[in-house]
PDB file of C-alpha atoms in Angstrom:
ATOM      1  CA  MET A   6      14.809   6.526   8.103  1.00 45.00           C
ATOM      2  CA  ILE A   7      14.022   2.998   7.071  1.00 43.00           C
ATOM      3  CA  GLU A   8      13.191   0.181   9.608  1.00 44.00           C
ATOM      4  CA  THR A   9      13.203  -3.579   8.766  1.00 42.00           C
ATOM      5  CA  ARG A  10      13.875  -6.934  10.811  1.00 40.00           C
ATOM      6  CA  THR A  11      17.623  -8.219  10.770  1.00 38.00           C
ATOM      7  CA  ASP A  12      17.721 -10.690  13.045  1.00 40.00           C
ATOM      8  CA  VAL A  13      16.943 -13.240  10.211  1.00 38.00           C
ATOM      9  CA  GLU A  14      18.456 -13.563   6.976  1.00 41.00           C
ATOM     10  CA  ALA A  15      15.964 -14.950   4.215  1.00 47.00           C
ATOM     11  CA  ARG A  16      12.230 -14.691   4.732  1.00 49.00           C
ATOM     12  CA  GLY A  17       9.516 -16.316   2.724  1.00 85.00           C
ATOM     13  CA  ARG A  18       7.451 -13.386   2.019  1.00 94.00           C
ATOM     14  CA  ARG A  19       8.575  -9.497   1.677  1.00 97.00           C
ATOM     15  CA  ILE A  20       5.698  -6.851   2.175  1.00 97.00           C
ATOM     16  CA  LEU A  21       6.579  -3.410   1.999  1.00 98.00           C
ATOM     17  CA  VAL A  22       4.730  -0.578   3.886  1.00 98.00           C
ATOM     18  CA  ALA A  23       5.109   2.564   2.670  1.00 98.00           C
ATOM     19  CA  ARG A  24       3.713   5.547   5.229  1.00 97.00           C
ATOM     20  CA  ASP A  25       4.471   8.507   6.884  1.00 96.00           C
ATOM     21  CA  SER A  26       6.463   7.388  10.506  1.00 94.00           C
ATOM     22  CA  ARG A  27       4.929  10.803  11.860  1.00 95.00           C
ATOM     23  CA  LEU A  28       1.612   9.166  12.074  1.00 95.00           C
ATOM     24  CA  SER A  29       0.051   6.636  13.939  1.00 95.00           C
ATOM     25  CA  THR A  30      -2.941   5.661  11.793  1.00 93.00           C
ATOM     26  CA  CYS A  31      -1.304   2.756  10.517  1.00 95.00           C
ATOM     27  CA  ASP A  32       0.417   1.264  13.653  1.00 96.00           C
ATOM     28  CA  ALA A  33      -2.338  -1.070  14.449  1.00 96.00           C
ATOM     29  CA  LEU A  34      -2.370  -2.734  10.805  1.00 96.00           C
ATOM     30  CA  VAL A  35       1.330  -3.043  10.570  1.00 95.00           C
ATOM     31  CA  GLN A  36       2.294  -4.050  14.044  1.00 96.00           C
ATOM     32  CA  GLY A  37      -0.130  -7.125  13.519  1.00 96.00           C
ATOM     33  CA  LEU A  38       1.104  -8.045  10.178  1.00 95.00           C
ATOM     34  CA  GLU A  39       4.377  -9.901  11.499  1.00 92.00           C
ATOM     35  CA  PRO A  40       2.799 -12.179  14.125  1.00 95.00           C
ATOM     36  CA  LEU A  41      -0.028 -12.910  11.616  1.00 95.00           C
ATOM     37  CA  ILE A  42       2.435 -14.277   8.851  1.00 93.00           C
ATOM     38  CA  GLU A  43       5.003 -17.006   9.041  1.00 91.00           C
ATOM     39  CA  ASP A  44       8.270 -16.157   7.139  1.00 92.00           C
ATOM     40  CA  VAL A  45       7.566 -12.675   6.543  1.00 94.00           C
ATOM     41  CA  GLU A  46      10.032  -9.815   5.887  1.00 96.00           C
ATOM     42  CA  LEU A  47       7.969  -6.586   6.932  1.00 96.00           C
ATOM     43  CA  VAL A  48      10.080  -3.601   5.549  1.00 97.00           C
ATOM     44  CA  GLU A  49       8.798  -0.223   6.374  1.00 97.00           C
ATOM     45  CA  ALA A  50       9.567   2.883   4.176  1.00 98.00           C
ATOM     46  CA  TYR A  51       9.016   6.416   5.331  1.00 97.00           C
ATOM     47  CA  SER A  52       9.416   8.405   2.454  1.00 97.00           C
ATOM     48  CA  VAL A  53       8.755   8.045  -1.680  1.00 97.00           C
ATOM     49  CA  GLU A  54      12.553   7.687  -1.892  1.00 97.00           C
ATOM     50  CA  ALA A  55      12.963   4.913   0.820  1.00 98.00           C
ATOM     51  CA  ALA A  56      10.389   2.850  -1.102  1.00 98.00           C
ATOM     52  CA  ARG A  57      11.568   3.024  -4.223  1.00 97.00           C
ATOM     53  CA  SER A  58      15.142   2.426  -3.079  1.00 97.00           C
ATOM     54  CA  TRP A  59      13.932  -0.849  -1.754  1.00 97.00           C
ATOM     55  CA  ALA A  60      11.766  -1.831  -4.794  1.00 96.00           C
ATOM     56  CA  ARG A  61      14.819  -1.639  -6.551  1.00 96.00           C
ATOM     57  CA  GLY A  62      16.388  -4.196  -4.286  1.00 94.00           C
ATOM     58  CA  GLY A  63      14.060  -6.836  -5.577  1.00 92.00           C
ATOM     59  CA  PRO A  64      10.429  -7.915  -5.677  1.00 95.00           C
ATOM     60  CA  PHE A  65       7.913  -7.743  -3.048  1.00 97.00           C
ATOM     61  CA  ASP A  66       4.968  -9.990  -2.327  1.00 97.00           C
ATOM     62  CA  LEU A  67       2.835  -7.206  -1.557  1.00 97.00           C
ATOM     63  CA  CYS A  68       3.281  -3.465  -1.222  1.00 98.00           C
ATOM     64  CA  LEU A  69       0.964  -1.590   0.925  1.00 98.00           C
ATOM     65  CA  VAL A  70       1.101   2.282  -0.004  1.00 98.00           C
ATOM     66  CA  CYS A  71      -0.739   4.635   2.688  1.00 97.00           C
ATOM     67  CA  LEU A  72      -2.156   7.842   0.864  1.00 96.00           C
ATOM     68  CA  ASP A  73      -0.743   9.794   4.019  1.00 95.00           C
ATOM     69  CA  LEU A  74       2.767   9.388   2.488  1.00 94.00           C
ATOM     70  CA  PRO A  75       4.377  12.816   1.905  1.00 92.00           C
ATOM     71  CA  PRO A  76       4.149  14.353   0.022  1.00 93.00           C
ATOM     72  CA  ALA A  77       0.031  13.384   0.483  1.00 91.00           C
ATOM     73  CA  PRO A  78      -1.697  11.960  -1.641  1.00 92.00           C
ATOM     74  CA  ARG A  79       0.672  12.987  -4.614  1.00 93.00           C
ATOM     75  CA  GLY A  80       3.691  11.056  -3.156  1.00 94.00           C
ATOM     76  CA  ALA A  81       1.732   7.897  -2.484  1.00 96.00           C
ATOM     77  CA  ALA A  82      -0.235   7.850  -5.749  1.00 96.00           C
ATOM     78  CA  ARG A  83       3.291   8.535  -7.648  1.00 96.00           C
ATOM     79  CA  LEU A  84       4.925   5.325  -5.869  1.00 97.00           C
ATOM     80  CA  ALA A  85       1.478   3.200  -6.316  1.00 97.00           C
ATOM     81  CA  LYS A  86       2.033   3.675 -10.008  1.00 96.00           C
ATOM     82  CA  GLU A  87       5.504   3.116  -9.855  1.00 97.00           C
ATOM     83  CA  LEU A  88       5.269  -0.133  -8.040  1.00 98.00           C
ATOM     84  CA  CYS A  89       2.425  -1.156 -10.501  1.00 97.00           C
ATOM     85  CA  ALA A  90       4.482  -0.525 -13.675  1.00 95.00           C
ATOM     86  CA  ARG A  91       7.066  -2.889 -11.879  1.00 95.00           C
ATOM     87  CA  ASN A  92       4.297  -5.678 -11.637  1.00 95.00           C
ATOM     88  CA  GLN A  93       4.181  -5.322  -7.771  1.00 97.00           C
ATOM     89  CA  ARG A  94       1.308  -6.001  -5.935  1.00 97.00           C
ATOM     90  CA  VAL A  95      -0.231  -2.920  -4.524  1.00 97.00           C
ATOM     91  CA  VAL A  96      -2.997  -2.117  -1.738  1.00 98.00           C
ATOM     92  CA  LEU A  97      -3.580   1.186  -0.840  1.00 98.00           C
ATOM     93  CA  ILE A  98      -4.436   2.333   2.835  1.00 97.00           C
ATOM     94  CA  THR A  99      -6.496   4.932   2.872  1.00 96.00           C
ATOM     95  CA  ARG A 100     -10.334   5.816   4.289  1.00 94.00           C
ATOM     96  CA  SER A 101     -11.405   6.913   0.762  1.00 92.00           C
ATOM     97  CA  LEU A 102     -10.254   7.465  -2.761  1.00 92.00           C
ATOM     98  CA  ARG A 103     -11.281  10.881  -2.966  1.00 91.00           C
ATOM     99  CA  TRP A 104      -7.934  12.454  -2.978  1.00 85.00           C
ATOM    100  CA  LEU A 105      -7.029  10.731  -6.105  1.00 91.00           C
ATOM    101  CA  PRO A 106      -7.618  12.047  -9.607  1.00 88.00           C
ATOM    102  CA  ALA A 107     -11.133  11.112 -10.871  1.00 89.00           C
ATOM    103  CA  ASP A 108      -9.712  10.190 -14.159  1.00 92.00           C
ATOM    104  CA  ASP A 109      -6.905   8.148 -12.877  1.00 93.00           C
ATOM    105  CA  LEU A 110      -8.725   4.775 -13.484  1.00 95.00           C
ATOM    106  CA  GLU A 111      -5.457   2.875 -13.118  1.00 94.00           C
ATOM    107  CA  LEU A 112      -5.158   4.219  -9.469  1.00 95.00           C
ATOM    108  CA  ARG A 113      -8.929   3.732  -8.418  1.00 95.00           C
ATOM    109  CA  ALA A 114      -8.933   0.549  -9.633  1.00 96.00           C
ATOM    110  CA  LEU A 115      -6.327  -0.750  -6.745  1.00 97.00           C
ATOM    111  CA  PRO A 116      -7.742  -2.442  -3.985  1.00 97.00           C
ATOM    112  CA  TRP A 117      -7.769  -0.530  -0.739  1.00 97.00           C
ATOM    113  CA  ILE A 118      -7.926  -1.122   3.067  1.00 97.00           C
ATOM    114  CA  VAL A 119      -8.536   1.362   5.708  1.00 97.00           C
ATOM    115  CA  PRO A 120      -5.969   2.111   8.192  1.00 96.00           C
ATOM    116  CA  GLU A 121      -7.850   0.601  11.074  1.00 95.00           C
ATOM    117  CA  ALA A 122      -8.344  -2.631   9.257  1.00 96.00           C
ATOM    118  CA  ASP A 123      -7.766  -6.145  10.935  1.00 96.00           C
ATOM    119  CA  PRO A 124      -4.237  -7.168   9.549  1.00 97.00           C
ATOM    120  CA  THR A 125      -6.240 -10.499   8.463  1.00 96.00           C
ATOM    121  CA  SER A 126      -7.525  -8.462   5.721  1.00 96.00           C
ATOM    122  CA  VAL A 127      -4.311  -8.217   4.087  1.00 96.00           C
ATOM    123  CA  LEU A 128      -4.071 -11.964   3.839  1.00 96.00           C
ATOM    124  CA  PRO A 129      -6.086 -12.504   0.520  1.00 96.00           C
ATOM    125  CA  PHE A 130      -3.889 -10.010  -1.338  1.00 96.00           C
ATOM    126  CA  LEU A 131      -0.728 -12.206  -0.454  1.00 92.00           C
ATOM    127  CA  GLN A 132      -2.411 -14.953  -2.358  1.00 88.00           C
ATOM    128  CA  LYS A 133      -0.897 -16.705  -5.525  1.00 74.00           C
ATOM    129  CA  ASP A 134      -3.857 -15.993  -7.478  1.00 70.00           C
ATOM    130  CA  ALA A 135      -4.347 -12.455  -6.183  1.00 66.00           C
ATOM    131  CA  ALA A 136      -4.037 -10.089  -9.036  1.00 56.00           C
ATOM    132  CA  PRO A 137      -0.453  -7.976  -9.425  1.00 52.00           C
ATOM    133  CA  ALA A 138      -1.546  -4.815 -10.993  1.00 50.00           C
ATOM    134  CA  ALA A 139      -4.246  -2.323 -11.085  1.00 48.00           C
ATOM    135  CA  SER A 140      -5.247  -3.258 -14.572  1.00 41.00           C
ATOM    136  CA  GLN A 141      -6.415  -6.749 -13.021  1.00 39.00           C
ATOM    137  CA  THR A 142      -7.783  -5.742  -9.858  1.00 37.00           C
ATOM    138  CA  ARG A 143     -10.994  -4.170 -10.976  1.00 35.00           C
ATOM    139  CA  GLY A 144     -13.437  -6.882  -9.838  1.00 34.00           C
ATOM    140  CA  ARG A 145     -11.360  -6.657  -6.572  1.00 37.00           C
ATOM    141  CA  ALA A 146     -11.389  -3.176  -5.680  1.00 39.00           C
ATOM    142  CA  LYS A 147     -14.134  -1.397  -3.425  1.00 40.00           C
ATOM    143  CA  THR A 148     -16.282   0.851  -5.616  1.00 36.00           C
ATOM    144  CA  LEU A 149     -17.060   4.357  -4.369  1.00 38.00           C
ATOM    145  CA  PRO A 150     -20.441   5.904  -4.017  1.00 38.00           C
ATOM    146  CA  PRO A 151     -20.768   8.788  -6.341  1.00 36.00           C
ATOM    147  CA  ARG A 152     -20.822  11.118  -3.351  1.00 37.00           C
ATOM    148  CA  GLU A 153     -17.319  10.403  -2.755  1.00 45.00           C
ATOM    149  CA  LEU A 154     -16.145  11.576  -5.893  1.00 43.00           C
ATOM    150  CA  PRO A 155     -14.027  14.502  -5.540  1.00 45.00           C
ATOM    151  CA  ALA A 156     -15.857  18.266  -6.075  1.00 42.00           C
ATOM    152  CA  ALA A 157     -14.318  19.762  -9.343  1.00 41.00           C
ATOM    153  CA  ASN A 158     -12.154  22.389  -6.802  1.00 42.00           C
ATOM    154  CA  GLU A 159     -10.645  18.999  -5.552  1.00 43.00           C
ATOM    155  CA  ARG A 160      -9.041  17.761  -8.661  1.00 42.00           C
TER     156      ARG A 160
END
């Protein structure tokens, strides 16, 4: 199931939010974006396939990918990498990067926000000078303390 606003033809900004519709963890963040950003088309995709389909339809100014997207976290991680390969700006929504493979530096370099983040925390990623791909975001991404790295049996 894909939901998008259809009451307005063209919007100035396009944001893709890929998340699990069964979970309410991202609700406040997503619901806070539309009134905050003028001329926004907010597209919610509730599966990896739905997000891929939307991405094939044209570029987005920002793609928010929740690591809870099934099959979590691998599905979301694959989607994030695919979107980066399309030169889309990607921000992960997660409480921790511990579920990402320790050796996947591209994904770990992506910026991320917690699901409970204030919607205004998304605004800097919509700026024209925001980095479009993981390889250019290293300075902007949160860094993990060593204790959050996955244990050998979690890789």
